[in-house]
């Protein structure tokens, strides 16, 4: 397989799309007025922390 044109980008882009979808779902909790702080990897604990931060911020931002 010396001249294979396969690259590792498609799995990387798929993973980024999932992270962006989760971040977008969290932002929807505040009507997209706040950009949530969601580090990668988005573990369940980090997702919950981002949700709590959005809910605690309320109308402050």
Coordinates of C-alpha atoms in Angstrom, one line a residue:
X1 CA 0.0 0.0 0.0
X2 CA 2.8 2.4 -0.9
X3 CA 0.7 4.8 -3.0
X4 CA -2.4 4.8 -0.9
X5 CA -4.1 8.2 -0.8
X6 CA -6.0 7.5 2.4
X7 CA -5.5 10.0 5.2
X8 CA -6.6 10.2 8.8
X9 CA -8.6 13.4 8.4
X10 CA -12.1 11.9 8.0
X11 CA -12.3 10.3 11.4
X12 CA -10.8 13.5 12.9
X13 CA -13.5 15.7 11.2
X14 CA -16.2 13.3 12.4
X15 CA -15.1 13.7 16.0
X16 CA -15.0 17.5 15.7
X17 CA -18.5 17.5 14.3
X18 CA -19.8 15.6 17.4
X19 CA -18.0 18.1 19.7
X20 CA -19.5 21.0 17.8
X21 CA -23.0 19.5 18.0
X22 CA -22.7 19.0 21.7
X23 CA -21.4 22.6 22.2
X24 CA -24.3 23.9 20.0
X25 CA -26.8 21.9 22.0
X26 CA -25.5 23.4 25.2
X27 CA -25.5 26.9 23.7
X28 CA -29.2 26.4 22.8
X29 CA -30.0 26.3 26.5
X30 CA -29.3 30.1 26.6
X31 CA -30.8 30.9 23.2
X32 CA -27.3 31.1 21.7
X33 CA -26.5 34.2 23.7
X34 CA -23.6 32.5 25.5
X35 CA -20.7 30.6 24.0
X36 CA -20.2 27.6 26.4
X37 CA -16.7 26.7 27.6
X38 CA -16.5 23.0 26.5
X39 CA -13.0 21.6 26.6
X40 CA -12.0 18.6 24.5
X41 CA -12.5 15.7 25.2
X42 CA -16.1 16.4 26.1
X43 CA -16.5 13.9 28.9
X44 CA -19.9 13.6 30.5
X45 CA -18.6 15.5 33.5
X46 CA -17.3 18.4 31.4
X47 CA -20.7 18.5 29.5
X48 CA -22.6 18.7 32.8
X49 CA -20.2 21.4 34.1
X50 CA -20.8 23.5 30.9
X51 CA -24.6 23.1 31.3
X52 CA -24.4 24.2 34.9
X53 CA -22.3 27.2 34.0
X54 CA -24.8 28.2 31.4
X55 CA -27.7 27.8 33.8
X56 CA -25.9 29.6 36.6
X57 CA -25.0 32.5 34.4
X58 CA -28.6 33.1 33.7
X59 CA -29.0 36.6 32.2
X60 CA -25.6 37.9 33.4
X61 CA -24.0 37.9 29.9

